[in-house]
Tab-separated table of C-alpha atoms in Angstrom:
chain	number	residue	atom	x	y	z
A	1	UNK	CA	188.477	102.784	205.595
A	2	UNK	CA	184.754	103.094	205.043
A	3	UNK	CA	182.553	100.193	204.103
A	4	UNK	CA	179.864	100.899	201.486
A	5	UNK	CA	176.390	99.942	202.634
A	6	UNK	CA	174.792	99.033	199.335
A	7	UNK	CA	171.757	96.813	199.722
A	8	UNK	CA	171.703	94.228	196.965
A	9	UNK	CA	168.587	92.632	195.527
A	10	UNK	CA	168.977	89.599	197.801
A	11	UNK	CA	169.009	91.777	200.914
A	12	UNK	CA	165.895	93.631	199.786
A	13	UNK	CA	164.091	90.404	198.907
A	14	UNK	CA	164.953	89.037	202.344
A	15	UNK	CA	163.528	92.214	203.923
A	16	UNK	CA	160.288	91.674	201.961
A	17	UNK	CA	160.144	88.058	203.168
A	18	UNK	CA	160.665	89.172	206.770
A	19	UNK	CA	157.923	91.780	206.430
A	20	UNK	CA	155.534	89.153	205.055
A	21	UNK	CA	156.459	86.753	207.879
A	22	UNK	CA	155.445	89.452	210.382
A	23	UNK	CA	151.821	89.430	209.185
A	24	UNK	CA	149.234	87.182	210.831
A	25	UNK	CA	148.555	83.775	209.274
A	26	UNK	CA	145.174	85.016	208.029
A	27	UNK	CA	146.777	88.058	206.383
A	28	UNK	CA	149.468	85.906	204.763
A	29	UNK	CA	146.812	83.534	203.459
A	30	UNK	CA	144.731	86.394	202.043
A	31	UNK	CA	147.739	87.985	200.329
A	32	UNK	CA	148.755	84.691	198.699
A	33	UNK	CA	145.173	84.043	197.642
A	34	UNK	CA	144.875	87.570	196.240
A	35	UNK	CA	148.041	87.187	194.184
A	36	UNK	CA	146.732	83.883	192.810
A	37	UNK	CA	143.480	85.600	191.810
A	38	UNK	CA	145.184	88.666	190.336
A	39	UNK	CA	147.841	86.858	188.327
A	40	UNK	CA	145.828	83.698	187.593
A	41	UNK	CA	148.691	81.643	189.054
A	42	UNK	CA	146.474	78.804	190.251
A	43	UNK	CA	142.792	77.939	190.524
A	44	UNK	CA	142.140	80.080	193.591
A	45	UNK	CA	138.753	78.532	194.331
A	46	UNK	CA	140.130	74.980	194.295
A	47	UNK	CA	143.182	75.954	196.334
A	48	UNK	CA	141.857	78.494	198.843
A	49	UNK	CA	138.129	77.925	199.451
A	50	UNK	CA	137.208	75.978	202.548
A	51	UNK	CA	133.455	76.552	202.341
A	52	UNK	CA	130.703	78.171	200.262
A	53	UNK	CA	131.324	81.583	201.829
A	54	UNK	CA	134.938	81.572	200.619
A	55	UNK	CA	133.847	80.412	197.148
A	56	UNK	CA	131.535	83.432	196.975
A	57	UNK	CA	134.270	85.728	198.281
A	58	UNK	CA	136.810	84.478	195.731
A	59	UNK	CA	134.257	84.785	192.909
A	60	UNK	CA	133.670	88.412	193.938
A	61	UNK	CA	137.415	88.981	194.181
A	62	UNK	CA	137.844	87.771	190.584
A	63	UNK	CA	135.245	90.358	189.497
A	64	UNK	CA	136.893	93.209	191.406
A	65	UNK	CA	140.399	92.198	190.352
A	66	UNK	CA	139.355	92.194	186.688
A	67	UNK	CA	139.752	95.992	187.044
A	68	UNK	CA	143.439	95.758	188.013
A	69	UNK	CA	144.868	95.992	184.462
A	70	UNK	CA	142.917	99.238	183.901
A	71	UNK	CA	143.939	100.593	187.294
A	72	UNK	CA	147.573	99.795	186.580
A	73	UNK	CA	147.323	101.480	183.176
A	74	UNK	CA	145.981	104.661	184.809
A	75	UNK	CA	148.706	105.075	187.458
A	76	UNK	CA	149.389	108.837	187.213
A	77	UNK	CA	152.801	110.106	186.171
A	78	UNK	CA	152.251	113.337	188.088
A	79	UNK	CA	150.407	114.694	191.116
A	80	UNK	CA	147.861	116.529	188.948
A	81	UNK	CA	144.406	115.823	190.364
A	82	UNK	CA	142.736	115.390	186.990
A	83	UNK	CA	145.210	112.605	186.194
A	84	UNK	CA	144.465	110.871	189.478
A	85	UNK	CA	140.683	110.624	189.207
A	86	UNK	CA	140.319	107.625	186.860
A	87	UNK	CA	143.027	105.797	188.794
A	88	UNK	CA	141.981	106.569	192.370
A	89	UNK	CA	138.256	106.023	191.884
A	90	UNK	CA	138.818	102.442	190.744
A	91	UNK	CA	141.656	101.793	193.192
A	92	UNK	CA	139.546	102.905	196.150
A	93	UNK	CA	136.716	100.593	195.079
A	94	UNK	CA	138.952	97.525	194.793
A	95	UNK	CA	140.772	98.487	198.002
A	96	UNK	CA	137.453	98.814	199.834
A	97	UNK	CA	136.588	95.288	198.744
A	98	UNK	CA	139.871	93.919	200.112
A	99	UNK	CA	139.633	95.828	203.395
A	100	UNK	CA	136.030	94.698	203.799
A	101	UNK	CA	137.078	91.040	203.564
A	102	UNK	CA	138.812	91.266	206.945
A	103	UNK	CA	142.323	89.796	206.848
A	104	UNK	CA	144.056	92.977	205.661
A	105	UNK	CA	144.197	94.596	209.082
A	106	UNK	CA	146.812	97.330	208.648
A	107	UNK	CA	148.389	99.685	206.127
A	108	UNK	CA	151.602	97.627	205.954
A	109	UNK	CA	149.712	94.544	204.749
A	110	UNK	CA	147.673	96.642	202.312
A	111	UNK	CA	150.805	98.302	200.929
A	112	UNK	CA	152.564	94.935	200.656
A	113	UNK	CA	149.676	93.493	198.618
A	114	UNK	CA	149.060	96.517	196.402
A	115	UNK	CA	152.728	97.066	195.584
A	116	UNK	CA	152.593	93.591	194.066
A	117	UNK	CA	149.227	94.064	192.386
A	118	UNK	CA	150.075	97.437	190.805
A	119	UNK	CA	153.846	97.881	190.964
A	120	UNK	CA	156.141	100.501	192.451
A	121	UNK	CA	154.664	103.418	190.484
A	122	UNK	CA	151.461	103.140	192.556
A	123	UNK	CA	153.273	103.600	195.908
A	124	UNK	CA	152.694	107.362	196.289
A	125	UNK	CA	148.958	106.840	195.877
A	126	UNK	CA	148.499	103.949	198.292
A	127	UNK	CA	148.135	105.997	201.522
A	128	UNK	CA	145.299	108.056	199.999
A	129	UNK	CA	143.520	104.998	198.590
A	130	UNK	CA	143.928	103.119	201.864
A	131	UNK	CA	142.538	105.971	203.979
A	132	UNK	CA	139.589	106.455	201.627
A	133	UNK	CA	138.799	102.726	201.464
A	134	UNK	CA	139.214	102.282	205.235
A	135	UNK	CA	136.727	105.116	205.773
A	136	UNK	CA	133.980	103.528	203.677
A	137	UNK	CA	130.666	102.862	205.437
A	138	UNK	CA	130.743	99.086	204.811
A	139	UNK	CA	133.809	98.789	207.073
A	140	UNK	CA	132.621	98.426	210.686
A	141	UNK	CA	133.512	101.485	212.814
A	142	UNK	CA	135.753	99.506	215.158
A	143	UNK	CA	137.731	98.103	212.215
A	144	UNK	CA	137.818	101.544	210.550
A	145	UNK	CA	139.530	102.922	213.635
A	146	UNK	CA	142.132	100.127	213.707
A	147	UNK	CA	142.854	100.477	209.990
A	148	UNK	CA	143.231	104.244	210.086
A	149	UNK	CA	145.418	104.115	213.206
A	150	UNK	CA	147.727	101.630	211.471
A	151	UNK	CA	149.037	104.106	208.921
A	152	UNK	CA	152.107	105.928	210.132
A	153	UNK	CA	152.754	109.628	209.880
A	154	UNK	CA	155.828	108.770	207.807
A	155	UNK	CA	153.696	106.946	205.239
A	156	UNK	CA	151.234	109.815	204.994
A	157	UNK	CA	153.843	112.587	204.775
A	158	UNK	CA	156.555	110.888	202.693
A	159	UNK	CA	158.218	113.223	200.216
A	160	UNK	CA	159.516	110.465	197.961
A	161	UNK	CA	158.867	106.829	197.161
A	162	UNK	CA	161.105	104.049	195.965
A	163	UNK	CA	160.775	103.081	192.311
A	164	UNK	CA	162.173	99.608	193.053
A	165	UNK	CA	159.717	96.912	192.048
A	166	UNK	CA	158.850	94.293	194.658
A	167	UNK	CA	160.677	91.006	194.156
A	168	UNK	CA	159.033	88.620	196.626
A	169	UNK	CA	155.619	87.297	195.588
A	170	UNK	CA	154.497	84.742	198.198
A	171	UNK	CA	152.780	81.581	196.991
A	172	UNK	CA	151.072	78.508	198.388
A	173	UNK	CA	153.556	75.989	199.761
A	174	UNK	CA	152.532	72.397	200.354
A	175	UNK	CA	153.245	71.135	203.841
A	176	UNK	CA	155.984	68.560	204.208
A	177	UNK	CA	155.654	66.163	207.094
A	178	UNK	CA	158.361	66.433	209.745
A	179	UNK	CA	160.961	63.706	209.349
A	180	UNK	CA	160.135	63.293	205.680
A	181	UNK	CA	163.132	62.186	203.634
A	182	UNK	CA	162.074	64.220	200.638
A	183	UNK	CA	165.096	65.130	198.505
A	184	UNK	CA	165.489	68.669	197.235
């Protein structure tokens, strides 16, 4: 008797949660902040800024992320280069902003964020956008090297990509004091 190994939505969501948990605290924070900015879930400046530098960074992120609806609308249906130009040019620019901020330190974190920002249809294009953005001159050479070394051969040479939309979108969670008798 053979047991079917069908992964249900709960199993896949759990895998996404585990992947997110494997990122550094700074990366997790940046991803949650980015999703708040992109989807206007909360006042990102009030929630995430700890100083004037972060206020400026979040303000800039709002400006860059204002392009996301257009980028998402231009996700190519084919691999024809002419179809990719309006999509990739904007995606590389926004990606370069995010990589230049610092906390996104590897392709896995970038892919995790951008699958949520743009959806599953953008997956085949993410390795190219990541490599282009990671190679930009504003990224310090030492960080460029780390970023580019983080992308696996499998990601670069994949012949197919899942069309399954991400289901786990991490958010801010208020801390609960240990020993608190808070009822759930």
